[in-house]
XYZ file of C-alpha atoms in Angstrom:
626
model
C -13.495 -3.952 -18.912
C -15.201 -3.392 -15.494
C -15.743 0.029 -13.553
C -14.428 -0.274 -9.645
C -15.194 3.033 -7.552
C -13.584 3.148 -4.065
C -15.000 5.497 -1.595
C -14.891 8.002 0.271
C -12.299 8.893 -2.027
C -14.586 8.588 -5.219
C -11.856 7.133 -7.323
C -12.962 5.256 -10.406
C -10.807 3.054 -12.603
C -11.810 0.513 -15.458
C -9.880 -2.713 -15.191
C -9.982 -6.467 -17.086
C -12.274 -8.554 -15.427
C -10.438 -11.177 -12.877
C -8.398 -8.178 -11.239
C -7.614 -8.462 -7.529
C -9.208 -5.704 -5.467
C -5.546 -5.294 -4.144
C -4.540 -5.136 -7.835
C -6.642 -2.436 -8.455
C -5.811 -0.116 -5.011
C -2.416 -0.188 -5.980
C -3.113 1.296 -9.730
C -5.116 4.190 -8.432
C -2.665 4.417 -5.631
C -4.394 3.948 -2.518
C -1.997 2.578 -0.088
C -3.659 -0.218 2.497
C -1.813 -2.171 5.115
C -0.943 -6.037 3.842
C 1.190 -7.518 6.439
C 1.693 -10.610 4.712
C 2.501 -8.727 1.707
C -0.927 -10.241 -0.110
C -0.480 -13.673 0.937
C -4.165 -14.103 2.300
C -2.684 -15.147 5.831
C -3.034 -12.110 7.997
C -6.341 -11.067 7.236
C -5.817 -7.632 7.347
C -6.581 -6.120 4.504
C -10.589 -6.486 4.406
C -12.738 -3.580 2.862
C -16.539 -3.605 2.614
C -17.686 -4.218 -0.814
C -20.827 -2.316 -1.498
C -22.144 -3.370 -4.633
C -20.848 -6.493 -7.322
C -20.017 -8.558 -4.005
C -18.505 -11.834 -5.146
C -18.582 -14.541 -3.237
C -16.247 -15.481 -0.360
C -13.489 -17.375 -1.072
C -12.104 -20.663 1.305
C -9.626 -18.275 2.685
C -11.653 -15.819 3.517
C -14.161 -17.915 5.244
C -11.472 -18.998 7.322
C -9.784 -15.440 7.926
C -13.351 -13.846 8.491
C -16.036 -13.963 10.891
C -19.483 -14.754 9.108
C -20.993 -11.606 10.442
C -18.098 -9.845 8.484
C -19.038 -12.010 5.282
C -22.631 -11.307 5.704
C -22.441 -7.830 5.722
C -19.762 -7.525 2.649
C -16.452 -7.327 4.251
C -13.586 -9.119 1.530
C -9.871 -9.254 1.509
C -8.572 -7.431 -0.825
C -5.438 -9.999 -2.125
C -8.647 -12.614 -2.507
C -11.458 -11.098 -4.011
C -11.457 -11.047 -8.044
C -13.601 -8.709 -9.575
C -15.697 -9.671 -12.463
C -18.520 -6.788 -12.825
C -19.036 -3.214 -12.069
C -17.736 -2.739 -8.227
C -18.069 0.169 -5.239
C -15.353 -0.806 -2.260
C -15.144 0.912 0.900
C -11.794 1.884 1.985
C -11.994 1.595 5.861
C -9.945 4.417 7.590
C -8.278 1.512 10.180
C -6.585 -0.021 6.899
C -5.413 2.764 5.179
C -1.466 3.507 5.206
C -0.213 7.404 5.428
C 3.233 7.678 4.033
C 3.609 11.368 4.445
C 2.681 11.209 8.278
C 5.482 12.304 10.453
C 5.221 9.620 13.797
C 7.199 11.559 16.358
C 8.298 14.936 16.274
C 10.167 14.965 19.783
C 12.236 11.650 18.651
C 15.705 11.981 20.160
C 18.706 9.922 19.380
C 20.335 11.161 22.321
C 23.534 11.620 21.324
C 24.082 14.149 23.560
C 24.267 11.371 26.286
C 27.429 9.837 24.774
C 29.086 13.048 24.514
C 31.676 12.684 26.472
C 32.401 9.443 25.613
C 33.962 9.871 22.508
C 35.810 12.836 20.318
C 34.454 14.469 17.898
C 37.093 13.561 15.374
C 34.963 12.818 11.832
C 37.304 12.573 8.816
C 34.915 15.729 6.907
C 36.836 19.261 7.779
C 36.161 22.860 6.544
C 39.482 25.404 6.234
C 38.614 28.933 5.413
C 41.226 30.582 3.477
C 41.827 34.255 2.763
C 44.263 33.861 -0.019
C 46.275 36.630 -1.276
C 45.257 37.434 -4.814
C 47.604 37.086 -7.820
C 49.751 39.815 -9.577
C 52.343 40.141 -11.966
C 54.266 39.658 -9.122
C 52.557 36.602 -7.652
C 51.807 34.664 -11.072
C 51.028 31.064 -9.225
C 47.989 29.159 -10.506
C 44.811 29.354 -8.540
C 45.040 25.602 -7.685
C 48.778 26.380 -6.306
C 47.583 28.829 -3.950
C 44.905 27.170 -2.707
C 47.804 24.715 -1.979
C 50.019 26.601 -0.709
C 47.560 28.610 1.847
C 46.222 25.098 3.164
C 49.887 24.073 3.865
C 49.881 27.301 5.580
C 46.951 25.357 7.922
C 48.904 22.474 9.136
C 46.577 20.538 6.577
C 47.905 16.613 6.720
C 48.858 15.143 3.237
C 49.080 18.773 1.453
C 51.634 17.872 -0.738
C 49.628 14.818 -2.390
C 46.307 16.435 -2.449
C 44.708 16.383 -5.963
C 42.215 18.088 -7.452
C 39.125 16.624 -9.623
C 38.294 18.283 -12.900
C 34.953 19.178 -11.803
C 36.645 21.010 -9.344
C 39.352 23.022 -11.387
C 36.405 23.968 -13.568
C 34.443 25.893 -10.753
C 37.889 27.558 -9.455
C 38.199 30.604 -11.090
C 35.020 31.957 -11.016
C 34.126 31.244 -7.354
C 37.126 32.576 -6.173
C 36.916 35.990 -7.967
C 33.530 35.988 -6.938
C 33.940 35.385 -3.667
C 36.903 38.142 -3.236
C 39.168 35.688 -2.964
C 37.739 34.272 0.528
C 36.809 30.671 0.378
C 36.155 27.821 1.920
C 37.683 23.885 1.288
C 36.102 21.185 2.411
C 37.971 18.393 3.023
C 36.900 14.457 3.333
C 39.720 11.974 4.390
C 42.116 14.674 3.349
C 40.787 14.852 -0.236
C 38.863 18.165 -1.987
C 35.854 17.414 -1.824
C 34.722 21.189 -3.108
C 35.058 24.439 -2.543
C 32.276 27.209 -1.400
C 31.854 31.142 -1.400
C 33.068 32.649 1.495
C 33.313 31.432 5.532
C 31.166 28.458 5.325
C 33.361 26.672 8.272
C 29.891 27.147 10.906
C 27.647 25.179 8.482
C 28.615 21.340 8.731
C 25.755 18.884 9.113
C 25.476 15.347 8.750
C 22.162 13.155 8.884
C 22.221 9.533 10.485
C 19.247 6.923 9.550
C 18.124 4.067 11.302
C 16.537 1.692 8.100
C 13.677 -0.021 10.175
C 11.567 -2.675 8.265
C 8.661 -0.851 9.679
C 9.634 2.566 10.553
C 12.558 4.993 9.014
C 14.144 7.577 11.404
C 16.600 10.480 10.873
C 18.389 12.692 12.809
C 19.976 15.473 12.092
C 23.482 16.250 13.791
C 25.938 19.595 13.412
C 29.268 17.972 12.956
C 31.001 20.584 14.159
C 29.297 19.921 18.151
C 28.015 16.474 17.560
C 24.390 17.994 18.951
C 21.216 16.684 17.287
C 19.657 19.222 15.937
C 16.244 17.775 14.679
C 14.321 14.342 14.101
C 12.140 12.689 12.163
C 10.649 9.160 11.803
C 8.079 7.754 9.278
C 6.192 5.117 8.190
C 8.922 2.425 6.150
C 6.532 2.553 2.449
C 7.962 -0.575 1.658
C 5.317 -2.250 4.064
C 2.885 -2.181 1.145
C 5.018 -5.324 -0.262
C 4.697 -7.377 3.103
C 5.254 -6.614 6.971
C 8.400 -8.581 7.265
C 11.714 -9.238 5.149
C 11.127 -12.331 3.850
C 7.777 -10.866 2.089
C 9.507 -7.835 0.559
C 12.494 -10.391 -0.819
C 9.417 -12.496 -2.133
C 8.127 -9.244 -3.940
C 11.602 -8.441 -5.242
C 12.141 -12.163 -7.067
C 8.619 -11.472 -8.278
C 9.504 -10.127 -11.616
C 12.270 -7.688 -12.836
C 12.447 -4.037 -11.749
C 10.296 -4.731 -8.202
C 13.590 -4.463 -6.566
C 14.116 -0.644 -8.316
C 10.482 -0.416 -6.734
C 11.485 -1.026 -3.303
C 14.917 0.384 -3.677
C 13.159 4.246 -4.997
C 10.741 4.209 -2.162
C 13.066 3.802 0.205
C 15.484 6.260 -1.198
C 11.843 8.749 -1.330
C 11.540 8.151 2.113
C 15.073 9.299 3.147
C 14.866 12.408 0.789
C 11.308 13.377 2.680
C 13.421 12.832 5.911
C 16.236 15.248 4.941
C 13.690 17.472 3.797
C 11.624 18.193 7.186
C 14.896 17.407 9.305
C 16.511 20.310 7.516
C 13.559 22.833 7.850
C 12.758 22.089 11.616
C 16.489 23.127 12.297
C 16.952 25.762 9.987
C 19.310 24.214 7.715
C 20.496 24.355 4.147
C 20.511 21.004 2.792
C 23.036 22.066 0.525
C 25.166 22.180 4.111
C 24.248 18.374 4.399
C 27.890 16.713 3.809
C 27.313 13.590 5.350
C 25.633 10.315 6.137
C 25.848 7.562 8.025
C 23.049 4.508 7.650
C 22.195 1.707 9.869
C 19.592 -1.110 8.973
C 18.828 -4.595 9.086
C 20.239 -6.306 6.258
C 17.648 -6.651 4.164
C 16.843 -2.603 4.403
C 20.579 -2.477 3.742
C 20.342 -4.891 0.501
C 17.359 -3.208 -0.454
C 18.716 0.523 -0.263
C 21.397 -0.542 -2.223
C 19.701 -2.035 -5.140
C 21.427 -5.481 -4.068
C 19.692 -8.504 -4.385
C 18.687 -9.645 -1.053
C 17.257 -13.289 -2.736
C 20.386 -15.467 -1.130
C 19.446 -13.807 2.639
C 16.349 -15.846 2.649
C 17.773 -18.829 1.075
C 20.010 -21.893 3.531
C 22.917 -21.298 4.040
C 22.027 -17.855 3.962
C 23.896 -15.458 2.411
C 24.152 -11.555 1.929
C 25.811 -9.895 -0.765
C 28.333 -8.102 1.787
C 28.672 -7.240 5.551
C 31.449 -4.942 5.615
C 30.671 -1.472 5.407
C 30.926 0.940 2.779
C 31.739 4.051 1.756
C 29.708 6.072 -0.913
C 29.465 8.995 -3.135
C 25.953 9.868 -3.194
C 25.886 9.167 -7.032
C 26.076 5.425 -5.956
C 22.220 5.571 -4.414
C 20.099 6.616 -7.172
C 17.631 9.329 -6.511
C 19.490 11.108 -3.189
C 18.650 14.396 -3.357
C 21.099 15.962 -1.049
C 24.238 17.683 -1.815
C 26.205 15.741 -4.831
C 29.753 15.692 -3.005
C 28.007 13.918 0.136
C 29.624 10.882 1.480
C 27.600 8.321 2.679
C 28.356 5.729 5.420
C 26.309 2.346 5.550
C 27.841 0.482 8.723
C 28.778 -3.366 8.978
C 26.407 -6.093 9.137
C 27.139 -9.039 11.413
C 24.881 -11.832 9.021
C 22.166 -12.631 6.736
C 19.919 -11.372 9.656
C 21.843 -9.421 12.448
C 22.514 -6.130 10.408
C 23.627 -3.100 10.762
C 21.101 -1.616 13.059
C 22.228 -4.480 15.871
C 26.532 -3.000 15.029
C 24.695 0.347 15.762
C 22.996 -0.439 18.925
C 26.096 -2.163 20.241
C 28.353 0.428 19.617
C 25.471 3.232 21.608
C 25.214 1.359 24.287
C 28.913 0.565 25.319
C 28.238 -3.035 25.994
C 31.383 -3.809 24.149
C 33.424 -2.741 26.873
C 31.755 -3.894 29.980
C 32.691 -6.673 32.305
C 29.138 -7.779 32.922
C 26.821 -10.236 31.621
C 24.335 -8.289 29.575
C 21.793 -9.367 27.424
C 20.969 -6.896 24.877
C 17.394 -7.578 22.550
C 15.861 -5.398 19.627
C 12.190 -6.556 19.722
C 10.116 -6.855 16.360
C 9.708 -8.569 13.718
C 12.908 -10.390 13.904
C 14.195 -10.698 17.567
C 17.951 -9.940 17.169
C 19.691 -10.683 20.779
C 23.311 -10.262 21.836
C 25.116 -11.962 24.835
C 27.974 -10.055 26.113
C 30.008 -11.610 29.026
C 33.629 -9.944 29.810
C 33.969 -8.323 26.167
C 32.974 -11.182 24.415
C 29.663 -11.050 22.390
C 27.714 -13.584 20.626
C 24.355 -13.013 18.581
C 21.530 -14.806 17.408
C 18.397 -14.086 15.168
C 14.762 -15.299 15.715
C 11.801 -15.172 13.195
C 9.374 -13.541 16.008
C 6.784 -12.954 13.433
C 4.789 -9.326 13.294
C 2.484 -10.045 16.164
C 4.241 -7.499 18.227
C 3.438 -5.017 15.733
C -0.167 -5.942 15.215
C -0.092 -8.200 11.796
C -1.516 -11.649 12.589
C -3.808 -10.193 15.765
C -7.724 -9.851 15.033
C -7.403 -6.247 16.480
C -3.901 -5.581 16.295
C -2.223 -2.433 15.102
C 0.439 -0.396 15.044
C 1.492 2.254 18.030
C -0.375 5.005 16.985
C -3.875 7.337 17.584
C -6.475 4.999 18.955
C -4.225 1.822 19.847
C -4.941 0.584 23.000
C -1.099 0.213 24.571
C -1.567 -0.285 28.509
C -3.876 -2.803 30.498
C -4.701 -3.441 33.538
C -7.300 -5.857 34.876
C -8.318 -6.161 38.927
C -11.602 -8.329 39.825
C -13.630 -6.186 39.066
C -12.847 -4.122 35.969
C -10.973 -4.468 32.668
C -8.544 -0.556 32.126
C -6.768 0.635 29.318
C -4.516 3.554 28.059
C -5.265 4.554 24.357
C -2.618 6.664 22.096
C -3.913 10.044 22.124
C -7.250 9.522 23.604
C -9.766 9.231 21.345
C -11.990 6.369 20.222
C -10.391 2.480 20.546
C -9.392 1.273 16.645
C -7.258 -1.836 18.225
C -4.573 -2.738 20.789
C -0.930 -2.571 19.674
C 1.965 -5.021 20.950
C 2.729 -2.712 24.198
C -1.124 -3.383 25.105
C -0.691 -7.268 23.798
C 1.755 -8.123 26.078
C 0.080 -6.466 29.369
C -3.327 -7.951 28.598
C -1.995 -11.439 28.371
C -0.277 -10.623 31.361
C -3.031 -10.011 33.149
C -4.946 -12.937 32.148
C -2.459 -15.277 32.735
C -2.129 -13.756 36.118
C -5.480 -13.767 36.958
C -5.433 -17.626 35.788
C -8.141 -17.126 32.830
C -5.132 -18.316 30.531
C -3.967 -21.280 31.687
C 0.074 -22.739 31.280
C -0.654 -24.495 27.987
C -2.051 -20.681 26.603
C -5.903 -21.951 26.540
C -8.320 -19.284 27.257
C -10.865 -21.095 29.922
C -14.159 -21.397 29.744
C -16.543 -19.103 32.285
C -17.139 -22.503 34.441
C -13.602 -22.568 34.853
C -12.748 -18.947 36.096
C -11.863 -18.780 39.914
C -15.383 -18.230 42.031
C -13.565 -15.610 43.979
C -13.525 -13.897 40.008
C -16.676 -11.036 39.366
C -19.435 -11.487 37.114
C -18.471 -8.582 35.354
C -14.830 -10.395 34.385
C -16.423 -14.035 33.665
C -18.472 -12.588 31.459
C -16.028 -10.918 29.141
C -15.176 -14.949 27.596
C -17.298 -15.433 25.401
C -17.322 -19.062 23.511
C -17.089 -19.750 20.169
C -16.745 -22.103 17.279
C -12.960 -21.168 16.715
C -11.938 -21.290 20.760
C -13.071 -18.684 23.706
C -12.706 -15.220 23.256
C -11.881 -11.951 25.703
C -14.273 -8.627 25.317
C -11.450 -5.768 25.642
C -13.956 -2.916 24.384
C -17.308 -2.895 23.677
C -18.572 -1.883 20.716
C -19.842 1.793 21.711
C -16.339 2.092 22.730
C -15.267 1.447 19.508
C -14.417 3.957 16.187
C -16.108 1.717 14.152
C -18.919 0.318 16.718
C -17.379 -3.116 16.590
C -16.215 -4.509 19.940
C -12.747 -5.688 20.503
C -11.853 -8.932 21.463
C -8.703 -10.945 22.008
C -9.280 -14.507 20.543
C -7.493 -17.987 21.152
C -5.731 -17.319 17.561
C -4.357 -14.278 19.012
C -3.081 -15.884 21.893
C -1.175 -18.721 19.960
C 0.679 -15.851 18.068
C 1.548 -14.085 20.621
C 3.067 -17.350 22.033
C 4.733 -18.040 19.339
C 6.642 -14.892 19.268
C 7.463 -15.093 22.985
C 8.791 -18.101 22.154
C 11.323 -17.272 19.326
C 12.792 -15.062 21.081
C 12.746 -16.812 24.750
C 14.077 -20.003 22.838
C 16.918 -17.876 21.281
C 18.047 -16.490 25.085
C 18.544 -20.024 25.785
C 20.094 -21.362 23.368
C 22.938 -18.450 23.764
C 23.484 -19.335 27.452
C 23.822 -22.547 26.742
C 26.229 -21.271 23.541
C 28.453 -19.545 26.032
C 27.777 -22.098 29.175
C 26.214 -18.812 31.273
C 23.181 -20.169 33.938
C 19.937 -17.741 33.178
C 20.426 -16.392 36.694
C 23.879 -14.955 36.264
C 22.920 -12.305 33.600
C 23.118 -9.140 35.415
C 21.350 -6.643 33.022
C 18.967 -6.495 29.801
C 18.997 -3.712 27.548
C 15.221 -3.776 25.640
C 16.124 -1.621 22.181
C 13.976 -0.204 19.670
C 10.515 1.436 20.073
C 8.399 -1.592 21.254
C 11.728 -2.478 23.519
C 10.671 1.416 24.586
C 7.151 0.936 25.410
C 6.797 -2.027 26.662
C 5.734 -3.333 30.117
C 8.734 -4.598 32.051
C 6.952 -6.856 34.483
C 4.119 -8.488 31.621
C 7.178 -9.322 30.138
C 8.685 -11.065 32.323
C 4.875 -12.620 33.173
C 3.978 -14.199 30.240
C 7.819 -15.512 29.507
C 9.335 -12.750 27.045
C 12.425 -12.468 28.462
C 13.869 -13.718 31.564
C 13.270 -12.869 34.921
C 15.248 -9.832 36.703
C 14.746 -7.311 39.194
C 13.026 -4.678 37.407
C 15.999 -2.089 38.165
C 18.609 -4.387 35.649
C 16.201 -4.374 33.186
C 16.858 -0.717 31.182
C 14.785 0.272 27.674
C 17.569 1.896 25.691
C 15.382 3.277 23.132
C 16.588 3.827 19.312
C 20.152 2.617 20.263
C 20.492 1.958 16.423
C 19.509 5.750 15.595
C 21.872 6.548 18.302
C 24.938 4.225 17.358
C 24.673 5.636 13.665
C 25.035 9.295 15.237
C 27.788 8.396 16.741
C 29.561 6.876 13.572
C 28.611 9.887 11.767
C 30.412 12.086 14.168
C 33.432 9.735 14.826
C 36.241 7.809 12.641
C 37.535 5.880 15.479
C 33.731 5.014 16.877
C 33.638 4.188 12.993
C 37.053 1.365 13.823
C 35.022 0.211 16.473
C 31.892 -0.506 15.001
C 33.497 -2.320 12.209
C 35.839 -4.170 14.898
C 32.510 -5.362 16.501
C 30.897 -6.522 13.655
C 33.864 -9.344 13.225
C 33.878 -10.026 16.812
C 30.487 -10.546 17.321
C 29.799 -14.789 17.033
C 26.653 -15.340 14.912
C 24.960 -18.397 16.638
C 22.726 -19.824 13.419
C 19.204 -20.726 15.287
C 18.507 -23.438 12.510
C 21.768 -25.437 12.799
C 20.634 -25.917 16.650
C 18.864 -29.390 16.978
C 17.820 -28.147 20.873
C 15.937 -24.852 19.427
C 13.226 -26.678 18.287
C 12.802 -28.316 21.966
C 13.550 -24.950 23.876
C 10.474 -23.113 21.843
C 8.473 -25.612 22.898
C 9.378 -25.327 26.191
C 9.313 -21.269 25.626
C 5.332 -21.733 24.492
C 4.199 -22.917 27.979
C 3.528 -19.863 30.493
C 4.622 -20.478 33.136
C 3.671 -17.834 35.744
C 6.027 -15.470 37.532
C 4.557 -12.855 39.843
């Protein structure tokens, strides 16, 4: 046995010698970003050994700079420990579950008011029954009965009672003076309160991200949002992408109870804030509706999600489904609940994509709209005249930081705007305070720039300082800096800098970030030609999900994202999953429609195509558009 202390928390632990560092974090529960989910690809997960340094592995030689080597710096998925260790945990690494990331998040349901009736299948009837006598010697369940029929209630006469129910009559109701309230879900009992209860009917909707979780609270009774809240998905500890966290669920048996309880965690410290920023019994919580890719579906679920990442593909189910709340181990919201989980269209265009159709009405328009959820996995719909076809592209996590020297997510100290002139290099950082890293918003725009400014040339090379423009300033030339692995760009300097490292953006980085434009440019293309539509007849793109939110229309377009378009037809929608699931929360016949689109949809499989292969290569070249 070996002693391991991490600081600053001062956390000891003795181990058996040959124990991964990562091994270790995860026993004494320190939670550290590993995009790759410990592969030793991404490189992220370095922490500076302070004493019982062992020596660098081939991977990390090739995944760290030697300065980095020199002074300690290890990954923690390669390092085995074989003698008395101190690690230090940097703060840039560490993952904060309990963070909340936005509290002004908005589904904006209030938007789509209009365009649909409230008419949710959950009901509440008070009833003021008359109380029994020798006179009036019905049964408490018959006058319940009887007093709804009094109501207009649909379906009175075959309405049954549980036992659970029956049990908890006669003592409520006597309690309660005889004043009560029903609730009702698809004309069924679902139970019965104290009192008039009718004003207190809330639903939450979640939007099941693979890297963030959001939930928003909604009064049924008004269909206004009442509160939000988003955090951190804590599944990311198993890998930054799907095919990682199914990897860590074949692993051994019971990691897929692992990712299915912290998941199900998550959504219980959702309900919990949500509730207390609005003022609201969770007890009055009666409903939910869930949208998320369909791995986060598979995984919620406790379904194994091993055939998704397998040809030809497979889920367990894309229909939707309707739950008690018993069904999802570990819910802690009221036990008669109902719970929603809306239709996926494939193995990887789930739920979240049904959602963000349904929000944004594209269903029902004549145009010819393309409609892409940027992130990990590029999900893109074509609609022309009502029809709709869909495709899925493995963008890889670049956009979200994983894979990038510097990258990181959107939050404090993440560099997320650029701009470069001749003369000086400007950015915007999250909240203001020192630079830890540049997130994909900031990516794209510096790319952008350099490629504009023609110190990134078609092929993606970074050019040497001989080869800048002489009309270019010293002060820009001088930011590429050569090196044995390809040129590199100073973003920050190192005084700049939280940890007094500067920031640069290397060749590697470059090469990722084309190879995510690329997925997803490739997979435009290959649903034009799918539906026989010329790239200059779409007529409007809808950018969904957060980075969709933030990002820079016109580097977009720049360094070959998405297609060209005036800037005016190209609209970020936002959380149009978050929103879509609102909206099936609050509606049956939005719930119809949802399900209708989810079989109309065409899945276009990306690997069947023999021309993908040669549009991504064609998609890696930028080729530049002012």
């Amino acid at each position: 046995m070996i002693k391991i202390t991490f600081l600053p928390d001062k956390k000891n632990i003795k181990v058996n010698e040959g124990t991964t560092i990562l091994e270790v974090l995860e026993r004494v529960g320190i939670n550290i970003s590993t995009p790759c989910g410990g592969k030793g690809i991404c490189g992220k997960c370095k922490v500076l050994v302070k004493k019982g340094i062992a020596a660098a592995t081939s991977i990390e030689e090739e995944l760290l700079s030697k300065e980095e080597i020199k002074k300690g710096f290890r990954l923690t998925c390669q390092t085995k420990l074989f003698k008395d260790t101190v690690i230090e945990i940097p703060p840039e690494i560490r993952l904060d579950f309990k963070r909340v990331f936005s509290s002004s998040l908005k589904g904006d349901i209030r938007h789509f008011k209009n365009n649909f009736s409230l008419d949710s299948n959950f009901k509440k009837v008070f009833l003021d029954l008359k109380k029994p006598s020798l006179d009036d010697q019905r049964s408490d369940w018959e006058r319940i009965k009887d007093e709804l029929s009094s109501k207009k209630i649909e379906n009175i006469s075959n309405l049954k009672a549980s036992l659970e129910i029956l049990k908890k009559i006669p003592v409520l109701i006597r309690e309660a003076n005889f004043k009560i309230t029903v609730i009702l879900y698809n004309n069924k009992i679902i139970d019965i309160e104290n009192c008039d209860t009718t004003k207190n009917s809330y639903g939450i909707a979640f939007d099941i991200g693979t890297t963030t979780v959001a939930g928003y609270l909604v009064d049924l009774n008004t269909g206004e949002e009442l509160s939000a809240v988003a955090k951190a998905n804590p599944q990311i500890i198993y890998g930054d992408d799907v095919i990682s966290r199914i990897g860590f669920a074949q692993k051994q048996k019971g990691n897929l109870e692992i990712l299915q309880r912290e998941i199900v965690n998550t959504l219980n410290e959702i309900i919990r804030e949500a509730a207390q920023k609005a003022g609201v019994n969770i007890n009055n919580i009666y409903k939910i509706a869930v949208a998320g890719n369909t791995c986060m579906h598979h995984l919620l679920l406790g379904l194994d999600p091993s055939y998704i990442a397998l040809s030809p593909y497979i889920p367990v189910i894309k229909e939707s489904l309707s739950l008690k709340v018993k069904d999802v181990p570990g819910l802690s919201i009221n036990p008669t609940a109902y719970i929603y989980v809306l239709p996926n269209i494939s193995a990887f265009v789930g739920g979240d994509i049904s959602a963000g159709v349904l929000a944004t009405y594209i269903w029902k328009n004549e145009e010819i709209i393309l409609f892409i959820d940027l992130g990990t996995n590029g999900e893109i719909v074509l609609c022309s005249k009502r029809k709709m076809w869909t495709c899925s592209t493995a963008a890889g996590p670049a956009f979200e930081g994983a894979r990038i020297s510097s990258g990181m997510r959107a939050v404090e100290g993440a560099i997320d705007k650029v701009k470069i002139d001749n003369e000086s290099i400007v950015y915007r950082v999250i909240k203001d305070g020192k630079v830890k890293g540049i997130c994909g918003s900031g990516l794209i725009d510096l790319i952008a720039e350099l490629v504009k400014l023609g110190l990134i040339d078609k092929s993606g090379k970074l050019i040497d300082r001989e080869e800048c423009d002489s009309n270019l300033s010293e002060e820009i030339k001088k930011r590429i800096i050569s090196g044995q692995k390809g040129n590199k760009f100073l973003i920050v300097k190192g005084k700049e800098t939280e940890n007094g490292n500067p920031i640069y953006l290397t060749q590697k980085d470059i090469r990722e970030v084309q190879l995510a434009k690329a997925a997803i440019f490739a997979g435009i293309k290959i649903l034009l030609k799918e539906v026989n539509i010329p790239q200059e007849d779409i007529q409007k793109i809808l950018l969904a999900g957060a980075f969709g939110n933030f990002i820079n229309k016109k580097s977009a377009i720049r360094i070959g994202l998405i297609p060209y378009l005036p800037l005016e037809k190209i609209e970020s929608v936002g959380n149009a999953a978050g929103r879509g699931a609102e909206i099936a929360l609050c509606s049956n016949k939005m719930r119809e429609m949802v399900e209708e689109i989810s079989k109309k949809v065409k899945y276009v499989e990306l690997s069947s195509r023999p021309d993908f292969q040669e549009e991504f290569i064609e998609a890696m070249f930028f080729n530049f558009i002012t």
